[in-house]
XYZ file of C-alpha atoms in Angstrom:
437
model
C 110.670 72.289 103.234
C 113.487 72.470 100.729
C 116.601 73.053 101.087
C 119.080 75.058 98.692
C 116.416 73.794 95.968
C 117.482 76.276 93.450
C 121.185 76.314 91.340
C 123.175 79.164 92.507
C 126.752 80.566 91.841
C 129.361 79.778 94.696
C 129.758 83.045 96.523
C 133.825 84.279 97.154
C 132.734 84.227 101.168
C 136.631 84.807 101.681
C 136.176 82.097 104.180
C 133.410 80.815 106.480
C 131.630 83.851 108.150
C 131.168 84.029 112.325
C 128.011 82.176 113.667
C 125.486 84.838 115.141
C 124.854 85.053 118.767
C 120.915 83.667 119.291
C 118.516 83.663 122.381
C 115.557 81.596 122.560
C 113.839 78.964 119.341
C 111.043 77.341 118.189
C 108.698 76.859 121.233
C 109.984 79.812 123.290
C 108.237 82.897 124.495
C 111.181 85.372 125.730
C 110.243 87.573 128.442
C 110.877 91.595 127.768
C 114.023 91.223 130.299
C 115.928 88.461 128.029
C 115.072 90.494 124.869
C 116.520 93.987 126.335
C 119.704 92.238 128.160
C 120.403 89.861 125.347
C 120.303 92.939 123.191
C 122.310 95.366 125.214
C 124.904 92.204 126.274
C 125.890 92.127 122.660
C 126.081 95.896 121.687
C 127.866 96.427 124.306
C 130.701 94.284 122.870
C 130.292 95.739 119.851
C 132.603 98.668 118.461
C 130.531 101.591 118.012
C 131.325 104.277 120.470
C 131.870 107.130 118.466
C 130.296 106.183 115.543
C 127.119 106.919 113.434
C 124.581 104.177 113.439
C 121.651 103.684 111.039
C 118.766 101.460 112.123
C 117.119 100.135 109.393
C 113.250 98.624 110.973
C 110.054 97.736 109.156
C 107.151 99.429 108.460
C 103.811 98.615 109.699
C 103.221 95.879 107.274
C 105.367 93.508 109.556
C 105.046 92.355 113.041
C 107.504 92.388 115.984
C 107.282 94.128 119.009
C 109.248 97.244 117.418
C 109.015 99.319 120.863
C 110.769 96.730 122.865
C 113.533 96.089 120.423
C 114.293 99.792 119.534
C 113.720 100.966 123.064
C 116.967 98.246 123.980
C 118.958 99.153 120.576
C 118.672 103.103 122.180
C 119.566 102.473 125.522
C 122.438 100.711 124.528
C 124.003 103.026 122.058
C 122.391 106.465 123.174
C 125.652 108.296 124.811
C 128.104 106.237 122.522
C 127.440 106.750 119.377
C 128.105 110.543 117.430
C 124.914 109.969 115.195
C 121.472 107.663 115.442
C 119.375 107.426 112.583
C 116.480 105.361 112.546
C 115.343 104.694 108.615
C 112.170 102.344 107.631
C 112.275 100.451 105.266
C 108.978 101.123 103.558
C 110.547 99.153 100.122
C 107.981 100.810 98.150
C 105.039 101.607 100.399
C 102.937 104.255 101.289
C 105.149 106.481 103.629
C 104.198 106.518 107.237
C 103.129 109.604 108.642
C 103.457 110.938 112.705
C 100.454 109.343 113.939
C 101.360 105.678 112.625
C 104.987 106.956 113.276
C 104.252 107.233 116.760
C 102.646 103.763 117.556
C 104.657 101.785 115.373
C 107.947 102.691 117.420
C 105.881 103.347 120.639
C 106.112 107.271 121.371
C 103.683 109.720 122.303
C 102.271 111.397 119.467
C 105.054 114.467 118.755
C 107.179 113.056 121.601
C 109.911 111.392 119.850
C 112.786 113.639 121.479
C 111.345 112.804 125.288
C 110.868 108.722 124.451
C 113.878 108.763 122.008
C 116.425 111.610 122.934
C 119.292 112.556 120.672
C 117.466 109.953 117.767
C 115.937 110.705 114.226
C 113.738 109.169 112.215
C 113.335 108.831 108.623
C 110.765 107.145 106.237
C 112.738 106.130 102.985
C 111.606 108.423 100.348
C 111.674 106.190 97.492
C 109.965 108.450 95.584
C 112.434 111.191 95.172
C 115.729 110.202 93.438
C 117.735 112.737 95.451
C 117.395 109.814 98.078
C 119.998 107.394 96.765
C 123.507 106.958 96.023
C 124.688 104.221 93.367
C 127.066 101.606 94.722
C 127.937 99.913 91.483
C 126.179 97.513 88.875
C 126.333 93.430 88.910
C 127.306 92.402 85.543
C 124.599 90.578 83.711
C 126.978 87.834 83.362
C 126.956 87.667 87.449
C 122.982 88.311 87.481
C 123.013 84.960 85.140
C 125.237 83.076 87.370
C 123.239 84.427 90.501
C 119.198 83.583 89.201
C 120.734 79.958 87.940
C 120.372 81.495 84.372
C 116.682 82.470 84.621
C 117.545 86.515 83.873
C 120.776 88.132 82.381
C 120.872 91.638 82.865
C 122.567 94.230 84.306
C 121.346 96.163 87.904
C 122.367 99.453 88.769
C 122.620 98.606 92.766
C 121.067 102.438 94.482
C 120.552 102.715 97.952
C 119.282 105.249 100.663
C 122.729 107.337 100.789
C 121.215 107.694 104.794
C 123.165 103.755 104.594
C 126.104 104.994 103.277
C 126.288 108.335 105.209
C 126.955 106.630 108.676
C 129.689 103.996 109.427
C 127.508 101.258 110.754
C 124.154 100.234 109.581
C 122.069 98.034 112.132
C 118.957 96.178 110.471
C 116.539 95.382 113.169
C 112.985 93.177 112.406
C 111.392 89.787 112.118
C 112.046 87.078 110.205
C 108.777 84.951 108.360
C 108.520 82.809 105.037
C 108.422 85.046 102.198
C 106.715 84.575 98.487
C 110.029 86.529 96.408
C 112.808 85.427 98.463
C 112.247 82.400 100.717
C 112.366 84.264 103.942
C 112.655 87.689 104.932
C 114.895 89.913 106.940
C 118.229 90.384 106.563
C 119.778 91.818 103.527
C 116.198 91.977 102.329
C 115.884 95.224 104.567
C 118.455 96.905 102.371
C 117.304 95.373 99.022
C 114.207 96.470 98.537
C 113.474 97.925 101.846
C 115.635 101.093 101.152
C 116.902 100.788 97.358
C 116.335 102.218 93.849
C 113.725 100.610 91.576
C 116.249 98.778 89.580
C 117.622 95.848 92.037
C 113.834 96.056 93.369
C 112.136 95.104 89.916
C 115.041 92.771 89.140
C 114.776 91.024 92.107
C 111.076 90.609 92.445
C 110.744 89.495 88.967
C 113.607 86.771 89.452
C 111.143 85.303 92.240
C 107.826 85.508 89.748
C 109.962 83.455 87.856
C 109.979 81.125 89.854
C 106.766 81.542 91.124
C 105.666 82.014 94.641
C 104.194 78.960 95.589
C 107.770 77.408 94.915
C 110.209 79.800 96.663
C 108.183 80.681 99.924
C 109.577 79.065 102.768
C 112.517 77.553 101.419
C 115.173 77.562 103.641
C 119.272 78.195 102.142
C 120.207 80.830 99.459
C 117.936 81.197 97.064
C 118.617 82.910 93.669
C 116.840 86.107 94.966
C 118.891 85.749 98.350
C 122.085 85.272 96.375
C 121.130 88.667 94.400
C 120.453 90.768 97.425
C 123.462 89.499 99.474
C 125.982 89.961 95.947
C 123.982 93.554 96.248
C 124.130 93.877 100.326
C 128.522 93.510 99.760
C 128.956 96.761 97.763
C 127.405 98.507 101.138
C 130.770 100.087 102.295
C 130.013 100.855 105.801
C 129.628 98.007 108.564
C 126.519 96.169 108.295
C 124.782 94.064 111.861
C 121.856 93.062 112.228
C 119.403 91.795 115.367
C 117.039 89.729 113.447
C 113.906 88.198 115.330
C 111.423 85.451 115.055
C 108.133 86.938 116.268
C 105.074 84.719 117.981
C 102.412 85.818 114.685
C 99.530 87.767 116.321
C 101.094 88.999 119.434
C 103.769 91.032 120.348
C 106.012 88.169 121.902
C 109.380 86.836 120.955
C 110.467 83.321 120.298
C 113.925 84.407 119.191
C 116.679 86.689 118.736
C 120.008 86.797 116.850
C 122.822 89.112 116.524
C 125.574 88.928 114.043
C 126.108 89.916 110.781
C 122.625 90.273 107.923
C 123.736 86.792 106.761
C 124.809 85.568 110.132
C 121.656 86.550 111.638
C 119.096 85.690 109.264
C 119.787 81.985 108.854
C 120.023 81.439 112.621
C 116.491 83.320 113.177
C 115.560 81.358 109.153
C 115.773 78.305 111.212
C 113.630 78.856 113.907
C 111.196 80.804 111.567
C 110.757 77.629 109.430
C 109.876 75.650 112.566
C 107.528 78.344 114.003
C 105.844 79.744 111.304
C 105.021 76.977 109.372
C 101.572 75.032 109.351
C 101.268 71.648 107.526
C 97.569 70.189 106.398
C 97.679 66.221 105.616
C 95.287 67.183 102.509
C 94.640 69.702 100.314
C 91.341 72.162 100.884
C 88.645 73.300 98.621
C 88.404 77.010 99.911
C 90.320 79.224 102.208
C 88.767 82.823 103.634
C 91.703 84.649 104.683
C 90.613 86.843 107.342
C 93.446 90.163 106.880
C 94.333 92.024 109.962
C 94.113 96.028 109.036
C 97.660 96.495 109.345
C 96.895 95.553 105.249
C 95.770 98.800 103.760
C 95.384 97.655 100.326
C 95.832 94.493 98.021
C 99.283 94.930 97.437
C 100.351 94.056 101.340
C 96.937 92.149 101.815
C 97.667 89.720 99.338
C 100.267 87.919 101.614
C 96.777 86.177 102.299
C 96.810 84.104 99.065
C 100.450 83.729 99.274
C 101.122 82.263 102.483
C 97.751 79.767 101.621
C 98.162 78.779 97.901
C 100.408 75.735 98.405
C 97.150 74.107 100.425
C 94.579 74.700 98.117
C 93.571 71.991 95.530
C 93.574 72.275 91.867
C 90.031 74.439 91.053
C 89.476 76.109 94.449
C 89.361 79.051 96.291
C 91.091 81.775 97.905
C 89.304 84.557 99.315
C 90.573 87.421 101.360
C 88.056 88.827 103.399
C 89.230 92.264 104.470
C 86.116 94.989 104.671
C 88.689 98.111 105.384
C 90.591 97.714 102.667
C 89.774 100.080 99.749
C 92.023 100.253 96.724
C 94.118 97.406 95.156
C 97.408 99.867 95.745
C 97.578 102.750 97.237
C 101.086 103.603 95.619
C 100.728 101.559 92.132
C 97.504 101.938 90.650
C 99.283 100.943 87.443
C 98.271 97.267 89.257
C 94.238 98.392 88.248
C 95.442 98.491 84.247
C 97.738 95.691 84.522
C 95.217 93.388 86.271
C 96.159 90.190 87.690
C 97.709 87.311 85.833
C 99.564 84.530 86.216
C 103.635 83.919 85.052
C 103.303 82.647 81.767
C 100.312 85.526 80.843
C 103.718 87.546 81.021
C 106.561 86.374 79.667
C 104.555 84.920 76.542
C 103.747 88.527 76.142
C 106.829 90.050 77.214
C 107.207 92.682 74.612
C 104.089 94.107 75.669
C 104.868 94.304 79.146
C 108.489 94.299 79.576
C 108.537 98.578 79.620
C 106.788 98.455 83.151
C 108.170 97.890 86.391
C 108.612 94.372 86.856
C 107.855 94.678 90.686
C 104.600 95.525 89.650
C 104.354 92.745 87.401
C 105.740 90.331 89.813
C 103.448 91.621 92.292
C 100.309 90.452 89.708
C 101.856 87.112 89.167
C 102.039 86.250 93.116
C 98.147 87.568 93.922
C 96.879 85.232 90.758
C 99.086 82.434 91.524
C 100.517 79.208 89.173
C 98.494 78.648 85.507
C 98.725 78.959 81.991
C 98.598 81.268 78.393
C 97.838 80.186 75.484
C 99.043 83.068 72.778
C 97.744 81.482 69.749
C 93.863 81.857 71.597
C 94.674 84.346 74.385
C 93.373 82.010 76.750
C 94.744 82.524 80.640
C 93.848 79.514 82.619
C 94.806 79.801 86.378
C 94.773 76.738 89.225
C 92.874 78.861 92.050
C 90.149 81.526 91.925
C 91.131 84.530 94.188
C 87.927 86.312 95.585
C 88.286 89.745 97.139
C 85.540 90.386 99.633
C 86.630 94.249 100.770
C 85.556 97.411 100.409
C 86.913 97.755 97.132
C 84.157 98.699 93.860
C 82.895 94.790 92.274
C 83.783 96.771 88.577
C 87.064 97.676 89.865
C 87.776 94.044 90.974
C 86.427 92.225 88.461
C 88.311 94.124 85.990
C 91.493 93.545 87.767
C 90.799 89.617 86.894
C 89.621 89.132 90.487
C 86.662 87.561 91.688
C 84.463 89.600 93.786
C 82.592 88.603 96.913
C 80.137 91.401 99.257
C 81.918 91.578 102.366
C 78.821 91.586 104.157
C 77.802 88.326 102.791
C 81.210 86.547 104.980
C 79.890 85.148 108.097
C 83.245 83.196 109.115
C 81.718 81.162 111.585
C 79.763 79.854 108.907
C 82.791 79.052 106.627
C 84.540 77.512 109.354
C 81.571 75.294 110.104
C 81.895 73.947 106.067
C 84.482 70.990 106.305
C 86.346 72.066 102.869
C 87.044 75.576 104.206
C 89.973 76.323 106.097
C 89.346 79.690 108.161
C 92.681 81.135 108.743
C 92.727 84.459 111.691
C 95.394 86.538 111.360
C 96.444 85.706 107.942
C 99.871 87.117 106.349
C 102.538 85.386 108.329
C 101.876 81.933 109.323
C 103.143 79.112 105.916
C 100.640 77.064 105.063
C 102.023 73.545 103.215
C 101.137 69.961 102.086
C 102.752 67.596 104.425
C 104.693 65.260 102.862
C 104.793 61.579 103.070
């Protein structure tokens, strides 16, 4: 695992920042009672009575026992506070509507008010402009100084004005290894979760840059961490956070920390990179990726070839196997034009693609993973094949610049019986990485 592995600016700090508060750590199951006391133990030190509070959580795409943690967050500011707003982050995903709603925070279908009294929730409507409120621009100058020179430009830094309408903003949600950023939570709930297109396409395309497969599970600021926090201090309200560390595939916690986004994020970042992290002493041929169907389409499924790339030798395989899924993107299908292509098919192109959104295009570059372009002959020459056995057409996959595989041909018992396939349950979250000698 690497540590600060990329150049980055020194960050004005104004002085070293207060440690978070943490329960629990690699090898830990907390029990429901240490979750809800450690939780209400610490806001009740907090000063907040009086004030408005907005939540920021995850969407369904990410696991953690949401119910437990915003069931403690509400009992101990329900009463104190003048205003609770609970906002997902949805970044830019399909919005989630009242049945989801309802089991992803753990209510009765229409019962919010009895589970939740006195609390709203909102999906962030990235979609409609009237949604944010501009906090400034970081200079292209500081964007240069911030990526380690890989992009100079300019970001107008939007955000959900539901942020900057209440005093305090409280981001609460797991932290794993992440293919843009290193690893998640945090700022990263602000930036993308609920901002404007501009510091979300900057920001994703800064981590294509530098590929996947290299900033995934690095631990420290990386440049797209140093972006979102430079982005995270225009916020003018108070920003905490609660960030856990969840036990992948079950609703259990093995930690918790309080404190401020950055505070927060690197104490749960440590035990994240000891808990969520697999390491093979060799490569493997093939991987089948068996997606849970909290992925509703390629663009959240393909965390499947992201967390399993590094493992895979030169010329093989990744295939996600995922029969429910249906469309490559259910809100870009500019992704089915684009296709899927590697970095350098990109930015050897650039003029042709540079109009789109580079989230999109970053997007592309993570699914098809490291390789190369030749301009002079047009030939695109990528390390791994990436098969999609789902639901979606063969024509529509193959013309993405996918492979394409008939679900009902995947007998995983049978690929887990073939020595030079790796059979991975449950895939999205857990790291997968070359050990090291």
């Amino acid at each position: 695992m690497r540590e600060n592995a990329y150049p980055t600016a020194e960050r004005d700090s104004g002085g070293p920042a207060p440690a978070a508060a943490r329960i629990g750590g690699p090898g830990t199951v907390l029990s429901e009672t240490q979750v809800t006391e450690f939780i209400a133990g610490q806001l009740a030190g907090a000063d907040l009575d009086g004030r408005s509070v907005c939540v920021v959580v995850p969407d369904g795409t990410r696991s953690c026992p949401l119910p437990l943690l915003l069931s403690a967050v509400h009992g101990a500011l329900a009463g104190r506070v003048s205003r609770l707003t609970v906002l997902i982050a949805l970044g830019t995903h399909a919005a989630m509507e009242e049945p989801r709603l309802a089991r992803h925070l753990g209510y009765p279908e229409g019962g919010l008010a009895d589970r939740y009294p006195g609390m709203t929730v909102r999906n962030h409507e990235w979609w409609d402009p009237d949604t944010f409120v501009s906090l400034g621009t970081i200079s292209a100058d500081r964007v240069g100084e911030l990526s380690g020179g890989l992009l100079h430009q300019a970001v107008d830094v939007r955000l959900n004005r539901a942020v900057v309408d209440h005093d305090v903003t409280l981001v609460l949600g797991p932290v794993f290894p992440h293919e843009v950023v290193g690893f998640s939570g945090g700022n990263k709930y602000f930036f993308p979760g609920v901002a404007g297109a501009e510091i979300i396409d900057l920001s994703h395309w800064l981590g294509a840059l530098i590929t996947s497969a290299d900033i995934i599970g690095t631990r420290g600021i990386t440049p797209v961490r140093a972006l979102i926090d430079e982005a995270a201090a225009l916020i003018p309200g108070r920003r905490l956070a609660l960030c856990v560390v969840a036990q992948s595939g079950t609703d259990a916690l093995h930690s918790v920390a309080y404190g401020s986004p950055e505070a927060a994020w690197a104490a749960a970042a440590e035990v994240s990179a000891e808990t969520h992290v697999r390491y093979l002493d060799a490569p493997v041929k093939r991987v089948l990726s068996v997606m849970p169907e909290k992925y509703e389409d390629i663009w959240t499924a393909a965390k499947g070839f992201y967390k399993l790339e590094p493992v895979v030798a030169d010329g093989g395989e990744v295939i996600l196997y995922a029969p429910h899924i249906t469309q490559l993107s259910a809100m870009h299908p500019e992704i089915a034009d684009i296709g899927y292509h590697c970095r350098d098919y990109f930015t050897a192109q650039w003029d042709r693609f540079r109009h789109l959104h580079w989230g999109v295009l970053a997007h592309s570059t993570h699914l098809r993973g490291a390789g190369t372009y030749d301009a002079a002959t047009g030939e695109e020459r990528c390390r791994l094949t990436v098969t999609l056995a789902t639901g979606i057409p063969e024509d529509v996959v193959r013309a993405a610049n996918l492979n394409h595989l008939d679900p009902a041909e995947v007998d995983p018992d049978a690929f887990a019986a073939d020595p030079e396939t790796l059979v991975v349950p449950h895939a999205g979250e857990i790291l997968h990485r070359l050990r090291t000698h």
